[in-house]
Coordinates of C-alpha atoms and ligand atoms in Angstrom, one line a residue:
M1 CA 82.5 141.4 73.9
S2 CA 86.1 141.0 74.4
Y3 CA 85.3 141.8 78.2
I4 CA 83.0 138.5 78.2
G5 CA 85.3 136.6 76.2
E6 CA 88.1 137.4 78.9
R7 CA 85.9 136.7 81.7
I8 CA 85.0 133.2 80.0
D9 CA 88.9 132.6 79.7
F10 CA 89.1 133.4 83.5
Y11 CA 86.8 130.9 84.6
M12 CA 88.0 128.2 81.9
G13 CA 91.2 129.0 83.5
R14 CA 90.1 128.3 87.1
I15 CA 88.2 125.1 86.2
K16 CA 91.2 123.8 84.3
S17 CA 93.6 124.8 87.0
G18 CA 91.8 122.5 89.3
R19 CA 90.5 125.4 91.9
V20 CA 86.9 124.9 91.2
Q21 CA 87.1 121.2 91.0
E22 CA 89.0 120.9 94.2
M23 CA 85.9 123.1 95.7
W24 CA 83.4 120.5 94.5
R25 CA 85.4 117.7 96.0
Q26 CA 85.9 119.4 99.1
T27 CA 81.9 120.4 99.0
K28 CA 81.3 116.8 98.4
W29 CA 83.4 115.8 101.3
I30 CA 81.5 118.1 103.8
Y31 CA 77.9 116.6 102.7
S32 CA 79.2 113.2 103.2
Y33 CA 79.1 114.2 107.0
A34 CA 75.8 116.3 106.4
K35 CA 73.8 113.8 104.4
K36 CA 73.1 111.9 107.8
Y37 CA 71.4 114.9 109.0
W38 CA 68.9 115.4 106.1
I39 CA 65.7 115.3 108.1
A40 CA 67.2 117.8 110.4
M41 CA 68.1 120.1 107.4
I42 CA 64.7 119.8 105.9
F43 CA 63.2 120.7 109.4
Y44 CA 65.6 123.6 109.7
T45 CA 64.8 124.8 106.1
V46 CA 60.8 124.4 106.8
L47 CA 61.5 126.5 110.4
G48 CA 63.3 129.1 108.1
L49 CA 60.6 129.4 105.5
S50 CA 58.0 129.8 107.8
G51 CA 60.3 132.5 109.3
T52 CA 60.1 134.3 106.1
V53 CA 56.3 133.7 105.5
V54 CA 55.5 135.1 108.9
A55 CA 57.8 138.2 107.8
L56 CA 55.9 138.5 104.7
L57 CA 52.6 138.1 106.4
S58 CA 53.6 140.7 108.8
S59 CA 54.3 143.1 105.9
L60 CA 50.8 142.5 104.4
V61 CA 49.1 143.0 107.9
S62 CA 51.1 146.4 108.6
K63 CA 49.8 147.4 105.2
D64 CA 46.4 146.6 106.4
L65 CA 46.7 148.4 109.4
V66 CA 48.0 151.6 108.0
D67 CA 45.2 151.6 105.7
I68 CA 42.6 151.0 108.4
I69 CA 44.0 153.9 110.4
T70 CA 44.3 156.2 107.4
G71 CA 40.5 155.0 106.3
H72 CA 41.6 153.8 103.1
Q73 CA 40.4 150.3 104.0
A74 CA 37.7 149.2 106.1
G75 CA 38.3 146.5 108.9
E76 CA 38.7 146.0 112.4
L77 CA 41.4 147.7 114.0
A78 CA 41.7 145.7 117.1
K79 CA 41.5 142.4 115.7
T80 CA 44.2 143.6 112.9
F81 CA 46.5 144.8 115.7
A82 CA 46.2 141.5 117.5
I83 CA 47.1 139.4 114.8
M84 CA 50.1 141.9 114.1
I85 CA 51.1 141.0 117.8
G86 CA 50.6 137.7 117.3
I87 CA 52.5 137.2 114.6
A88 CA 55.6 139.1 116.0
V89 CA 55.4 136.7 119.1
F90 CA 55.3 133.7 116.6
S91 CA 58.1 134.8 115.0
I92 CA 60.1 135.3 118.1
V93 CA 59.3 131.9 119.0
I94 CA 60.4 130.5 115.8
S95 CA 63.6 132.4 115.4
Q96 CA 64.6 130.8 119.1
F97 CA 63.6 127.4 118.0
T98 CA 65.5 127.7 115.1
S99 CA 68.7 128.7 116.7
Y100 CA 68.2 125.8 119.5
A101 CA 67.7 123.1 116.8
S102 CA 70.7 124.3 114.8
S103 CA 73.1 124.3 117.9
W104 CA 72.3 121.0 118.4
I105 CA 72.6 119.7 114.8
S106 CA 76.0 121.8 114.5
L107 CA 77.3 120.1 117.9
K108 CA 76.4 116.7 116.7
V109 CA 78.1 117.2 113.4
N110 CA 81.2 118.8 115.0
N111 CA 81.3 115.9 117.6
E112 CA 81.1 113.4 114.6
I113 CA 83.7 115.1 112.4
R114 CA 86.2 115.6 115.4
S115 CA 86.0 111.9 116.4
H116 CA 86.4 110.7 112.9
I117 CA 89.5 112.8 112.1
F118 CA 90.8 111.8 115.6
E119 CA 90.4 108.2 114.6
K120 CA 91.9 108.8 111.5
I121 CA 95.0 110.8 113.0
L122 CA 95.6 107.7 115.3
I123 CA 95.7 105.4 112.4
T124 CA 97.5 107.5 109.9
D125 CA 100.9 106.0 108.7
W126 CA 103.1 107.5 111.5
E127 CA 106.1 108.8 109.3
S128 CA 103.8 110.5 107.0
L129 CA 101.9 112.1 110.1
T130 CA 105.2 113.5 111.3
N131 CA 105.5 115.9 108.5
Y132 CA 102.8 117.6 110.5
H133 CA 103.5 119.9 113.6
T134 CA 101.4 118.7 116.3
G135 CA 100.0 122.3 116.9
D136 CA 99.1 122.4 113.1
L137 CA 97.3 119.0 113.6
L138 CA 95.4 120.6 116.9
T139 CA 94.1 123.5 114.8
R140 CA 92.8 121.4 112.0
W141 CA 91.2 119.1 114.4
S142 CA 89.6 121.8 116.4
S143 CA 89.1 125.2 114.3
D144 CA 88.4 123.6 110.9
A145 CA 86.1 120.8 111.9
S146 CA 84.3 123.8 114.0
A147 CA 84.3 125.9 111.0
I148 CA 82.4 123.0 109.1
S149 CA 80.1 121.8 111.4
D150 CA 79.2 125.5 112.3
G151 CA 78.4 126.1 108.4
V152 CA 77.6 122.9 107.1
L153 CA 74.0 122.4 108.3
S154 CA 73.0 126.0 107.6
Y155 CA 74.3 126.3 104.1
I156 CA 71.9 124.4 102.0
P157 CA 68.6 125.5 104.2
N158 CA 70.0 129.2 104.2
L159 CA 70.5 129.1 100.4
I160 CA 66.9 127.7 100.0
I161 CA 65.4 130.4 102.6
N162 CA 67.3 133.2 101.1
L163 CA 66.3 132.5 97.6
F164 CA 62.5 132.0 98.7
R165 CA 63.0 135.2 100.7
F166 CA 63.9 137.1 97.6
F167 CA 61.5 135.6 95.2
S168 CA 58.3 135.6 97.3
A169 CA 59.2 139.2 98.4
F170 CA 59.8 140.2 94.6
A171 CA 56.6 138.2 93.7
M172 CA 54.5 140.6 96.3
V173 CA 56.2 143.7 94.9
I174 CA 55.3 143.0 91.3
Y175 CA 51.6 141.8 92.4
Y176 CA 51.0 145.3 94.0
D177 CA 53.0 147.8 91.8
A178 CA 55.5 146.3 89.4
T179 CA 57.5 149.9 89.4
F180 CA 58.8 149.0 92.7
A181 CA 60.6 146.2 91.4
I182 CA 63.1 148.5 89.6
F183 CA 64.2 149.8 93.2
A184 CA 64.0 146.4 94.7
L185 CA 66.4 145.3 92.2
L186 CA 68.5 148.5 92.3
G187 CA 71.0 146.8 94.8
I188 CA 71.7 143.6 93.1
P189 CA 74.4 144.6 90.7
F190 CA 76.3 146.1 93.8
S191 CA 75.9 143.3 95.9
L192 CA 77.1 141.1 93.2
L193 CA 80.3 143.2 92.4
M194 CA 81.1 143.3 96.1
S195 CA 81.1 139.6 96.5
K196 CA 83.3 139.0 93.4
T197 CA 86.3 141.1 95.1
L198 CA 85.6 139.6 98.3
L199 CA 85.9 136.4 96.8
T200 CA 89.4 136.2 95.8
R201 CA 90.8 138.2 98.9
M202 CA 88.7 135.8 101.2
Q203 CA 90.0 132.9 99.9
N204 CA 93.7 134.0 100.5
N205 CA 92.7 135.6 103.7
N206 CA 91.4 132.3 104.9
Q207 CA 94.3 130.0 104.0
K208 CA 96.8 132.7 105.5
S209 CA 94.8 133.0 108.8
A210 CA 94.6 129.0 109.1
A211 CA 98.3 128.7 108.5
M212 CA 99.0 131.5 110.8
S213 CA 96.7 130.0 113.7
A214 CA 98.5 126.5 113.0
K215 CA 101.9 128.2 113.7
M216 CA 100.7 130.2 116.7
S217 CA 99.4 127.0 118.2
G218 CA 102.5 125.0 117.6
F219 CA 104.7 127.7 118.9
N220 CA 102.4 128.0 122.1
Q221 CA 102.4 124.2 122.3
E222 CA 106.0 123.8 122.1
T223 CA 106.8 126.6 124.4
F224 CA 104.3 125.3 127.3
S225 CA 105.8 121.8 126.9
N226 CA 109.4 122.7 127.2
I227 CA 109.4 125.8 129.8
Q228 CA 112.3 124.1 131.6
T229 CA 114.6 124.3 128.5
I230 CA 113.3 127.9 127.7
K231 CA 114.3 128.9 131.3
A232 CA 117.6 127.1 131.4
F233 CA 118.8 128.7 128.3
D234 CA 117.4 132.2 129.4
L235 CA 115.1 132.4 126.6
V236 CA 112.2 133.9 128.3
R237 CA 112.3 137.3 126.7
L238 CA 113.0 136.0 123.3
Y239 CA 110.1 133.6 123.5
T240 CA 108.0 136.4 124.6
E241 CA 109.2 138.5 121.8
R242 CA 108.5 135.7 119.3
L243 CA 105.2 135.8 120.5
K244 CA 104.5 139.2 120.3
Q245 CA 105.8 139.0 116.6
L246 CA 103.2 136.4 115.8
Q247 CA 100.6 138.2 117.4
S248 CA 101.3 141.1 115.4
D249 CA 101.5 139.3 112.1
Y250 CA 98.2 137.7 113.2
L251 CA 96.5 141.1 114.2
N252 CA 97.7 142.6 110.9
M253 CA 96.2 140.3 108.9
R254 CA 93.0 140.0 110.9
M255 CA 92.9 144.1 110.5
E256 CA 93.2 143.9 106.8
F257 CA 90.4 141.6 106.7
S258 CA 88.5 143.8 109.0
R259 CA 89.2 146.8 106.9
M260 CA 87.9 144.6 104.0
S261 CA 84.7 144.0 105.7
I262 CA 84.1 147.3 106.7
W263 CA 84.2 149.0 103.1
T264 CA 82.0 146.1 102.0
S265 CA 79.5 147.0 104.8
I266 CA 79.9 150.7 104.0
I267 CA 79.0 150.4 100.6
L268 CA 76.3 147.7 101.2
G269 CA 74.7 149.9 103.7
M270 CA 74.9 152.9 101.4
V271 CA 73.3 150.9 98.8
G272 CA 71.0 149.7 101.3
L273 CA 70.1 153.5 101.9
L274 CA 69.9 154.4 98.5
V275 CA 67.3 151.6 97.5
S276 CA 65.2 152.3 100.8
Y277 CA 65.1 156.0 100.3
S278 CA 64.4 155.9 96.3
S279 CA 61.6 153.4 97.3
Y280 CA 60.7 155.8 100.0
G281 CA 60.4 158.6 97.2
W282 CA 58.8 156.8 94.9
G283 CA 56.3 155.4 97.3
I284 CA 55.6 159.0 98.3
Y285 CA 55.0 160.1 94.5
R286 CA 52.8 157.0 94.0
V287 CA 50.8 157.6 97.0
W288 CA 50.5 161.6 96.0
S289 CA 49.4 160.6 92.7
G290 CA 47.0 158.2 94.0
V291 CA 48.1 154.9 92.5
I292 CA 48.6 153.3 95.9
S293 CA 47.7 153.5 99.6
Y294 CA 49.7 154.6 102.8
G295 CA 49.8 150.9 103.6
T296 CA 51.0 149.7 100.3
M297 CA 53.8 152.2 100.6
T298 CA 54.5 151.0 104.0
M299 CA 54.7 147.3 103.1
F300 CA 56.8 148.2 100.0
L301 CA 59.3 149.7 102.3
S302 CA 59.2 146.8 104.5
L303 CA 59.6 144.4 101.4
S304 CA 62.5 146.4 99.9
G305 CA 64.5 145.6 103.3
T306 CA 63.7 142.0 102.9
L307 CA 65.0 142.2 99.4
T308 CA 68.2 143.9 100.4
G309 CA 68.7 141.5 103.2
A310 CA 68.1 138.5 101.1
V311 CA 70.6 139.5 98.5
N312 CA 73.3 140.5 101.1
S313 CA 72.8 137.1 102.6
L314 CA 73.0 135.4 99.2
S315 CA 76.2 137.1 98.4
S316 CA 77.8 136.7 101.8
M317 CA 77.3 133.0 101.2
I318 CA 80.1 132.9 98.4
P319 CA 82.9 133.7 101.1
S320 CA 81.6 131.4 103.5
A321 CA 81.3 128.7 101.0
I322 CA 85.0 129.6 100.6
S323 CA 86.0 129.3 104.1
L324 CA 84.0 126.1 104.4
T325 CA 86.1 124.4 101.6
T326 CA 89.1 125.8 102.7
S327 CA 88.5 124.0 106.0
A328 CA 87.5 121.0 104.4
G329 CA 90.5 121.0 102.4
R330 CA 92.6 121.0 105.5
L331 CA 91.0 118.4 107.0
M332 CA 91.1 116.0 103.8
D333 CA 94.9 116.6 103.6
I334 CA 94.9 114.7 106.8
I335 CA 92.4 112.3 106.2
E336 CA 94.0 111.3 102.9
M337 CA 97.4 110.4 104.1
P338 CA 98.3 106.6 103.8
Q339 CA 96.8 104.8 106.3
E340 CA 97.9 101.6 108.2
D341 CA 96.4 98.4 107.2
Y342 CA 94.9 96.6 110.2
S343 CA 93.2 93.8 108.1
R344 CA 94.8 91.0 109.6
L345 CA 93.8 92.0 113.3
D346 CA 91.5 88.9 114.0
E347 CA 94.3 86.3 112.6
A348 CA 96.8 87.9 114.6
K349 CA 94.8 88.0 117.8
H350 CA 93.8 84.2 117.2
F351 CA 97.5 83.6 116.5
L352 CA 98.5 85.3 119.6
E353 CA 96.1 83.4 121.8
M354 CA 97.4 80.1 120.2
H355 CA 100.7 80.6 121.2
R356 CA 100.8 83.0 123.9
D357 CA 101.9 80.3 126.4
S358 CA 104.6 78.8 124.4
G359 CA 106.3 82.1 123.0
V360 CA 107.0 83.4 119.4
S361 CA 110.0 83.6 117.3
L362 CA 110.8 86.7 115.2
T363 CA 112.5 86.5 111.7
I364 CA 113.9 89.2 110.0
D365 CA 115.1 88.6 106.5
S366 CA 117.0 91.2 104.0
L367 CA 115.0 94.2 105.1
D368 CA 115.3 97.4 103.3
Y369 CA 114.4 100.7 104.7
S370 CA 114.9 104.4 104.0
Y371 CA 112.9 107.5 105.6
Q372 CA 110.8 109.5 103.4
S373 CA 113.4 112.2 103.7
G374 CA 115.8 110.0 101.9
T375 CA 118.1 108.5 104.7
E376 CA 118.7 105.0 103.8
V377 CA 119.0 103.2 107.1
F378 CA 118.7 99.4 106.1
H379 CA 119.7 97.6 103.2
G380 CA 119.3 93.5 103.7
A381 CA 119.3 93.6 107.3
S382 CA 118.9 90.3 108.9
F383 CA 118.6 88.6 112.6
E384 CA 116.3 86.4 114.4
G385 CA 115.2 85.8 118.1
H386 CA 113.3 83.1 119.8
P387 CA 111.4 82.6 123.2
H388 CA 113.5 83.0 126.3
E389 CA 116.4 84.8 124.5
I390 CA 117.7 88.3 125.1
I391 CA 119.0 89.9 121.7
G392 CA 121.2 93.0 121.9
L393 CA 121.4 95.5 119.1
V394 CA 124.5 97.9 119.4
G395 CA 125.9 100.2 117.0
P396 CA 126.8 104.0 117.2
S397 CA 124.4 106.6 117.5
G398 CA 122.3 107.4 114.3
E399 CA 123.2 103.9 112.9
G400 CA 119.6 102.8 113.1
K401 CA 118.9 100.9 116.3
T402 CA 115.5 102.8 117.1
T403 CA 114.7 102.6 113.4
M404 CA 114.8 98.8 113.4
L405 CA 112.4 98.7 116.5
R406 CA 110.1 100.8 114.9
L407 CA 110.3 98.8 111.7
L408 CA 109.6 95.7 114.2
L409 CA 106.5 97.6 115.2
S410 CA 105.5 98.3 111.8
L411 CA 105.3 101.9 112.8
L412 CA 107.4 102.2 109.5
P413 CA 106.8 100.0 106.6
A414 CA 109.9 98.0 105.4
H415 CA 110.6 98.4 101.6
A416 CA 111.6 95.0 100.9
G417 CA 112.5 91.8 102.5
D418 CA 110.6 89.5 104.8
A419 CA 109.6 90.0 108.6
K420 CA 107.5 87.7 110.4
I421 CA 106.6 86.2 113.6
S422 CA 106.4 82.3 113.7
A423 CA 105.3 79.8 116.2
A424 CA 106.7 76.4 117.3
D425 CA 104.4 74.4 115.2
G426 CA 105.7 76.3 112.0
S427 CA 102.8 78.6 111.4
T428 CA 103.9 82.1 110.6
L429 CA 102.3 85.7 110.5
P430 CA 104.2 88.8 108.6
L431 CA 104.6 91.8 110.6
S432 CA 102.1 94.6 110.1
P433 CA 100.0 96.8 112.4
S434 CA 97.9 94.0 113.5
T435 CA 100.9 92.2 114.9
R436 CA 101.8 95.0 117.6
Q437 CA 99.8 93.2 120.1
F438 CA 102.6 90.7 120.2
F439 CA 105.0 93.6 121.4
S440 CA 105.7 95.5 124.5
Y441 CA 107.8 98.6 124.0
V442 CA 109.9 100.7 126.1
P443 CA 110.8 103.8 123.8
Q444 CA 113.8 105.9 124.3
G445 CA 113.0 108.9 126.6
N446 CA 110.1 109.4 129.1
T447 CA 106.9 108.2 127.6
M448 CA 104.5 108.0 130.8
L449 CA 101.2 109.7 130.4
S450 CA 99.3 112.0 133.0
G451 CA 97.4 110.0 135.3
T452 CA 98.0 107.7 138.2
I453 CA 100.8 105.1 138.2
A454 CA 98.0 102.5 138.2
E455 CA 96.1 104.2 135.4
N456 CA 99.4 104.1 133.3
M457 CA 99.7 100.4 133.9
R458 CA 96.0 99.7 133.3
N459 CA 96.4 101.6 129.8
V460 CA 98.1 98.5 128.5
K461 CA 95.9 95.8 130.7
P462 CA 92.7 97.3 131.7
D463 CA 91.9 94.2 134.0
A464 CA 95.1 94.1 135.7
T465 CA 94.8 93.7 139.6
D466 CA 96.7 95.9 142.0
E467 CA 98.6 92.6 143.1
E468 CA 99.6 92.4 139.3
I469 CA 100.7 96.0 139.0
I470 CA 102.8 95.7 142.2
E471 CA 104.4 92.1 140.7
A472 CA 105.3 94.2 137.4
L473 CA 106.8 97.3 139.6
K474 CA 108.7 95.1 141.6
L475 CA 110.2 93.0 138.6
A476 CA 111.3 96.5 137.1
C477 CA 112.7 97.5 140.4
A478 CA 110.1 100.3 140.7
Y479 CA 108.3 99.1 143.7
D480 CA 111.0 100.4 146.4
F481 CA 110.3 104.1 145.3
V482 CA 106.4 103.8 144.7
S483 CA 105.9 102.0 147.8
K484 CA 107.5 105.2 149.6
L485 CA 105.2 107.3 147.9
K486 CA 102.1 108.5 150.2
D487 CA 99.6 107.3 147.6
G488 CA 101.6 104.5 146.4
I489 CA 100.6 103.0 143.0
N490 CA 97.8 105.5 143.1
S491 CA 100.0 108.5 143.1
E492 CA 99.7 110.9 140.3
I493 CA 102.4 111.1 137.2
K494 CA 102.5 114.6 135.6
E495 CA 102.3 115.1 132.1
R496 CA 105.0 113.4 130.4
G497 CA 106.2 111.5 133.5
G498 CA 106.8 114.7 135.4
G499 CA 107.2 114.4 139.0
F500 CA 109.7 111.4 138.8
S501 CA 113.2 111.1 137.8
E502 CA 114.6 110.1 134.5
G503 CA 115.6 106.5 135.9
Q504 CA 112.7 106.2 137.9
A505 CA 110.2 106.8 134.8
Q506 CA 112.1 104.5 133.1
R507 CA 111.4 101.9 135.6
L508 CA 107.8 102.7 135.6
S509 CA 108.2 102.2 131.8
I510 CA 109.7 98.9 132.1
A511 CA 106.9 97.8 134.5
R512 CA 104.1 98.7 132.3
A513 CA 105.7 96.8 129.2
L514 CA 106.2 93.8 131.6
L515 CA 102.7 94.0 133.2
R516 CA 101.4 93.7 129.3
K517 CA 103.0 90.4 129.1
S518 CA 103.7 90.3 125.5
P519 CA 105.7 87.3 123.8
I520 CA 108.1 90.1 122.5
L521 CA 109.9 93.0 124.6
L522 CA 111.5 95.8 122.9
L523 CA 113.6 98.0 125.3
D524 CA 115.3 100.8 123.4
E525 CA 118.1 102.1 125.6
A526 CA 115.4 101.4 128.2
S527 CA 118.0 101.1 131.0
S528 CA 120.3 103.9 130.1
A529 CA 119.2 106.1 133.2
L530 CA 119.8 103.5 135.6
D531 CA 122.9 102.7 137.8
I532 CA 124.4 99.6 136.8
T533 CA 123.5 97.6 139.6
T534 CA 119.8 98.4 139.2
E535 CA 120.0 98.0 135.5
R536 CA 121.6 94.5 135.8
K537 CA 118.8 93.6 138.5
V538 CA 116.2 94.7 136.3
L539 CA 117.3 92.3 133.2
K540 CA 118.1 89.4 135.7
N541 CA 114.5 89.8 137.0
I542 CA 113.0 90.0 133.3
M543 CA 115.1 87.0 132.5
A544 CA 114.3 85.1 135.6
D545 CA 110.7 85.4 134.6
T546 CA 109.1 82.0 133.4
Y547 CA 107.2 83.6 130.7
P548 CA 108.6 82.7 127.3
R549 CA 109.5 86.0 126.4
L550 CA 111.9 87.2 123.5
C551 CA 113.7 90.5 124.6
I552 CA 115.3 92.8 122.1
V553 CA 117.4 95.3 123.9
T554 CA 119.3 98.3 122.0
T555 CA 122.2 99.4 124.1
H556 CA 125.5 101.1 124.4
R557 CA 126.1 99.6 127.4
P558 CA 128.6 96.7 127.9
T559 CA 127.1 95.4 131.2
V560 CA 124.0 94.4 129.2
L561 CA 125.7 92.7 126.5
T562 CA 127.0 89.8 128.7
L563 CA 123.2 89.0 129.4
C564 CA 122.4 88.6 125.8
N565 CA 122.5 85.2 124.0
R566 CA 123.3 87.0 120.9
V567 CA 124.3 90.4 119.8
Y568 CA 124.1 92.2 116.7
A569 CA 126.1 95.2 115.5
I570 CA 124.1 97.4 113.4
R571 CA 126.6 98.7 110.6
D572 CA 126.8 99.5 107.1
K573 CA 122.7 99.3 106.9
A574 CA 122.8 95.7 108.0
C575 CA 122.8 93.4 111.0
D576 CA 125.9 91.6 111.6
I577 CA 126.0 88.9 114.5
L578 CA 128.9 89.4 116.6
S579 CA 131.7 86.6 117.8
E580 CA 132.2 86.2 121.4
D581 CA 135.6 87.9 120.8
E582 CA 134.0 90.8 119.4
I583 CA 131.7 91.1 122.0
E584 CA 134.7 91.0 124.6
H585 CA 136.5 93.7 122.6
L586 CA 133.3 95.9 122.7
I587 CA 133.2 95.6 126.4
K588 CA 136.9 96.2 127.0
D589 CA 136.8 99.3 124.7
F590 CA 134.2 100.8 126.6
Ligands
ATP601 N1 111.7 110.3 111.5 C1 112.8 110.4 110.9 N2 112.7 110.7 109.7 C2 114.0 110.9 108.8 N3 115.2 110.3 109.1 C3 115.1 109.8 110.4 C4 114.0 109.7 111.5 N4 114.4 109.2 112.6 C5 115.8 108.9 112.4 N5 116.3 109.4 111.2 C6 117.5 108.9 110.6 O1 118.1 107.6 110.9 C7 119.1 107.3 111.2 C8 119.0 106.3 112.4 O2 118.3 106.7 113.6 P1 117.8 106.0 114.7 O3 117.2 106.7 115.4 O4 117.4 104.5 114.2 O5 119.3 105.6 115.2 P2 119.8 105.0 116.8 O6 120.8 103.8 116.3 O7 118.5 104.7 117.3 O8 120.7 106.4 117.4 P3 120.5 106.4 118.9 O9 121.5 105.8 119.7 O10 121.2 108.0 119.0 O11 119.3 106.4 119.7 C9 119.7 108.5 111.7 O12 120.7 108.9 110.6 C10 118.5 109.3 111.5 O13 119.0 110.9 111.2
MG602 MG1 117.9 105.3 119.2

């Protein structure tokens, strides 16, 4: 009694601790994807059930066959034999058909989950997302999504099929000789016992294994994209050792799992043997005492196999439910992060169309912002900019220049204050992810993507002609080196802008931003790798362009400041406008 009480307390504790509730929530999430495929699931279930029926029929026919041979029963040997062969062939076809159908469905679900997660990742709040390593995101997106799609469709059908297998075989046993039922049930307590031990271990192992895979994938990804740094610091040996360490940890964990599985299989196998042999012994005894025929005994032996198989399959469904829900939980972590609000996209599009030709102003008023880590960057920051202006943002490293540009792009959400775009007719639009279409951005660092130069350019303006691309490259002083390349604008750029110098990549990045022809251009130290002459030439070209662009540049370079209409210093969490004298000082002090 006290044991039962303990058990009840244990399960109640689990329910209260939210573990079961969590699993239920994850299960519902999984089926929100799978439910679309209910027809396929029914189809899959029917196929599985017919497989079971065929297996039962073949037990029955084999009984007849043995009984005919042993003269216990009259019947046509050839005909019964033919039926048996027919059933065997049919069952091969059914099982192949089932596996074809299930792989089709699982690939469909896999694609759907992955494209959904992919989209979700892209619209997730950027700062929340940066808490995850890209390797971790990649593992969740690939392995966890696959785990779900592989299991999701087969789960309910398999449950139904195995229950059906169990009860139908059991009914047949009882129909022909109820005493056999005892032997058939012999294995069940063992199977249940095994699955209970497996349950907790599986859950832990699953979580550890997922975390480990994510760590490895992050490590590899980071290593491969920083080979130059690793070589330069002579870290090849260290990194190789680190990988080996990770691999050995992974190996140990998997082997522990493997040992666990082996023990389970050995015990379940022994139980299976015990069940088979005791059924066998009991069968011989029953035949010997003349209660049943040889055929019936053959049938029982095959049914006892079916029953043990069904019980084992049912008990193995518990660990697989755990691994499915673990994966679901890992994907839900991502999906449930705060998401960006694109609800004003159409309005912003309309606003842009109305005012593209006259340009827009930007007003930032008393903006507050702190990173989630707690670093307060702005408190009451204000500035403004208008078409045809170049606004300079200066300040020491780490003051918040890049952060301000991220706020303008709504990559970060301001905590207080007012940030809006306004047009000459007085209409305004608050900054939000929907207003990103007003901006072109040249970020700090090399941000060209792999593909040709033209492809990179057309990423931001799909219908750009070659002439337009060349024009933008010329404005950014990039065409002089691009034109010398063998393939011109169709030359390949490697991953992360590889194959070009830092300054060349910067000019390509500026050209890309200019091609987009947005009313506001943000340049984050965008000309830092250029020599002074080229830098001034690029900025003059941008200014000379008749397009009513507002240009916001962050810089440490004094040469740029003389070209600015206004310069703001980012200091003490605010933006202070600098006087002519202050700017001159700044230039002199440089
Ligand atoms: N993703 C982030 N999470 C937390 N804090 C950040 C993050 N990015 C920047 N910070 C912090 O915010 C402050 C402002 O950083 P920011 O990158 O805006 O400086 P910056 O003026 O652009 O510097 P630099 O001239 O070196 O580019 C710094 O103290 C920095 O440590
Ligand atoms: Mg910066």
